[in-house]
């Protein structure tokens, strides 16, 4: 799989809406592991690899589409954050959503497993393995993205506005309670 034209590993991206410890699905949907990847437009190598993987998925999935297709006739996963999101975190970036039925393995910079369920959150910087594949369902045709594994590179400011407990509290002394 690693040498497949549809499999890539990103450069450093920022994760948003990560559901990587427990599968998540909106009402009526099958729960899946997922994350949105925010990719800086300046990371031209990752953007190029993504576009090549999309092209490879279109080529491999041509039989699913039933006739000759063009990129413009398909739903494609790479989207422009400046055009589609009114959110500073997506400025000057592209984004894509990746999903999987299988829980991703999560490792640190040294490829050691991360066991802390709070390590991956909206705003963390990571590298992610992805697999692109063609789909044709109920008249919808395009390329989707499978979520592979995640390598946490560094912490970043939370995108959800959630604060750390250490930012809210100091140590509590029992005699403080009596005051």
Coordinates of C-alpha atoms in Angstrom, one line a residue:
X1 CA 0.0 0.0 0.0
X2 CA 2.8 2.4 0.8
X3 CA 4.0 2.6 -2.8
X4 CA 0.4 3.0 -4.2
X5 CA -0.1 6.1 -6.3
X6 CA -3.2 6.8 -4.2
X7 CA -1.4 6.6 -0.8
X8 CA 0.4 9.7 0.5
X9 CA 1.8 11.1 3.8
X10 CA 1.3 14.8 4.2
X11 CA 3.7 17.4 5.3
X12 CA 2.9 19.1 8.6
X13 CA -0.9 20.0 8.7
X14 CA -3.2 21.2 11.4
X15 CA -6.1 18.9 12.5
X16 CA -9.6 20.2 13.0
X17 CA -12.6 18.2 14.1
X18 CA -10.5 15.1 15.0
X19 CA -12.5 12.0 16.0
X20 CA -9.6 9.7 16.2
X21 CA -10.1 7.9 19.5
X22 CA -13.8 7.1 19.1
X23 CA -15.8 6.9 15.9
X24 CA -18.3 9.6 15.3
X25 CA -21.3 10.0 13.1
X26 CA -24.2 12.4 12.8
X27 CA -27.6 11.0 13.3
X28 CA -28.4 8.4 10.7
X29 CA -24.7 8.0 9.6
X30 CA -22.4 5.1 10.4
X31 CA -19.8 6.3 13.0
X32 CA -16.3 6.7 11.6
X33 CA -12.9 7.9 12.7
X34 CA -12.3 11.2 11.0
X35 CA -10.4 14.5 10.9
X36 CA -10.3 17.6 8.8
X37 CA -6.8 18.5 7.7
X38 CA -5.8 22.1 7.2
X39 CA -3.0 22.3 4.7
X40 CA -1.0 25.6 4.3
X41 CA -1.1 26.7 0.6
X42 CA 2.7 27.3 1.0
X43 CA 3.1 23.5 1.4
X44 CA 3.3 23.0 -2.4
X45 CA 4.8 19.5 -2.0
X46 CA 1.9 18.1 -0.1
X47 CA -0.6 19.9 -2.4
X48 CA 1.2 18.3 -5.4
X49 CA 1.1 14.8 -3.8
X50 CA -2.6 15.2 -3.0
X51 CA -3.4 16.2 -6.6
X52 CA -1.4 13.3 -8.0
X53 CA -3.2 10.9 -5.7
X54 CA -6.5 12.4 -6.8
X55 CA -5.6 11.9 -10.4
X56 CA -4.5 8.3 -9.7
X57 CA -7.8 7.6 -7.9
X58 CA -9.7 8.9 -10.9
X59 CA -7.7 6.7 -13.2
X60 CA -8.1 3.6 -11.0
X61 CA -11.8 4.3 -10.5
X62 CA -12.7 5.1 -14.2
X63 CA -14.8 1.9 -14.4
X64 CA -17.0 3.1 -11.5
X65 CA -17.8 6.3 -13.4
X66 CA -19.2 4.5 -16.4
X67 CA -17.9 7.1 -19.0
X68 CA -15.1 9.4 -19.6
X69 CA -14.9 12.0 -16.8
X70 CA -13.0 15.1 -16.1
X71 CA -12.0 16.6 -12.7
X72 CA -14.7 19.3 -13.1
X73 CA -17.4 16.7 -13.3
X74 CA -16.4 15.0 -10.0
X75 CA -16.7 15.9 -6.4
X76 CA -13.1 16.3 -5.3
X77 CA -11.8 16.3 -1.7
X78 CA -9.3 19.2 -1.7
X79 CA -11.1 22.5 -1.0
X80 CA -10.0 26.1 -0.6
X81 CA -10.3 27.4 2.9
X82 CA -10.3 31.1 1.8
X83 CA -13.4 30.4 -0.4
X84 CA -15.3 27.9 1.7
X85 CA -14.6 28.8 5.3
X86 CA -15.2 31.9 7.3
X87 CA -12.7 30.9 9.9
X88 CA -9.2 32.4 10.4
X89 CA -7.8 28.9 11.0
X90 CA -8.5 28.1 7.4
X91 CA -7.0 31.3 5.9
X92 CA -4.4 30.8 3.2
X93 CA -5.0 27.1 3.4
X94 CA -6.6 24.2 1.7
X95 CA -8.5 21.5 3.6
X96 CA -9.8 18.0 3.2
X97 CA -11.8 15.6 5.3
X98 CA -10.6 12.0 5.8
X99 CA -12.5 9.1 7.3
X100 CA -12.0 5.5 8.2
X101 CA -13.8 2.5 9.7
X102 CA -10.5 1.6 11.4
X103 CA -9.0 3.4 14.3
X104 CA -5.8 5.2 13.3
X105 CA -2.5 4.5 15.0
X106 CA -1.2 7.6 16.7
X107 CA 2.5 8.2 17.2
X108 CA 4.8 11.0 18.3
X109 CA 7.7 12.5 16.4
X110 CA 9.9 9.5 17.4
X111 CA 7.2 7.1 16.2
X112 CA 6.5 6.0 19.7
X113 CA 2.8 5.2 20.4
X114 CA 0.7 8.0 22.0
X115 CA -1.7 6.6 24.6
X116 CA -3.1 9.8 26.0
X117 CA -6.6 10.4 24.6
X118 CA -6.1 14.2 24.9
X119 CA -3.0 14.3 22.8
X120 CA -4.8 14.8 19.5
X121 CA -7.2 17.8 19.5
X122 CA -8.4 20.5 17.1
X123 CA -5.3 22.7 16.6
X124 CA -2.6 20.1 16.9
X125 CA 0.1 19.9 14.2
X126 CA 0.6 16.4 12.6
X127 CA 1.6 14.4 9.6
X128 CA -1.2 12.1 8.3
X129 CA -1.2 9.1 6.0
X130 CA -4.1 9.2 3.5
X131 CA -5.5 7.0 0.8
X132 CA -7.6 8.5 -2.1
X133 CA -10.3 6.4 -3.8
X134 CA -13.0 6.8 -6.3
X135 CA -16.7 6.5 -5.4
X136 CA -20.0 6.5 -7.3
X137 CA -23.0 6.3 -5.1
X138 CA -26.6 7.3 -5.9
X139 CA -25.5 9.5 -8.8
X140 CA -22.7 11.2 -6.7
X141 CA -19.3 10.6 -8.2
X142 CA -15.9 11.7 -7.0
X143 CA -12.8 11.0 -5.0
X144 CA -12.9 10.5 -1.2
X145 CA -10.1 10.3 1.3
X146 CA -9.4 7.4 3.7
X147 CA -7.8 8.3 7.0
X148 CA -4.6 6.3 7.8
X149 CA -2.3 6.9 10.7
X150 CA -1.3 10.1 12.5
X151 CA 2.1 11.4 13.7
X152 CA 1.8 14.2 16.2
X153 CA 4.5 16.8 15.5
X154 CA 3.7 19.6 18.0
X155 CA 1.0 21.2 20.1
X156 CA -0.8 24.2 18.7
X157 CA -3.5 26.6 20.0
X158 CA -6.8 24.9 20.4
X159 CA -9.2 25.7 17.5
X160 CA -12.2 24.9 19.6
X161 CA -11.5 27.6 22.1
X162 CA -11.2 25.0 24.8
X163 CA -8.8 25.9 27.6
X164 CA -6.5 23.7 29.6
X165 CA -7.3 23.1 33.2
X166 CA -3.8 24.4 34.1
X167 CA -4.8 27.8 32.5
X168 CA -7.9 28.0 34.7
X169 CA -6.7 26.8 38.1
X170 CA -3.9 27.2 40.6
X171 CA -3.2 24.5 43.2
X172 CA -6.0 24.4 45.8
X173 CA -5.1 24.3 49.4
X174 CA -7.6 22.9 51.9
X175 CA -7.3 26.0 54.1
X176 CA -8.4 28.1 51.1
X177 CA -11.8 26.4 51.4
X178 CA -12.3 27.8 54.9
X179 CA -11.8 31.4 53.9

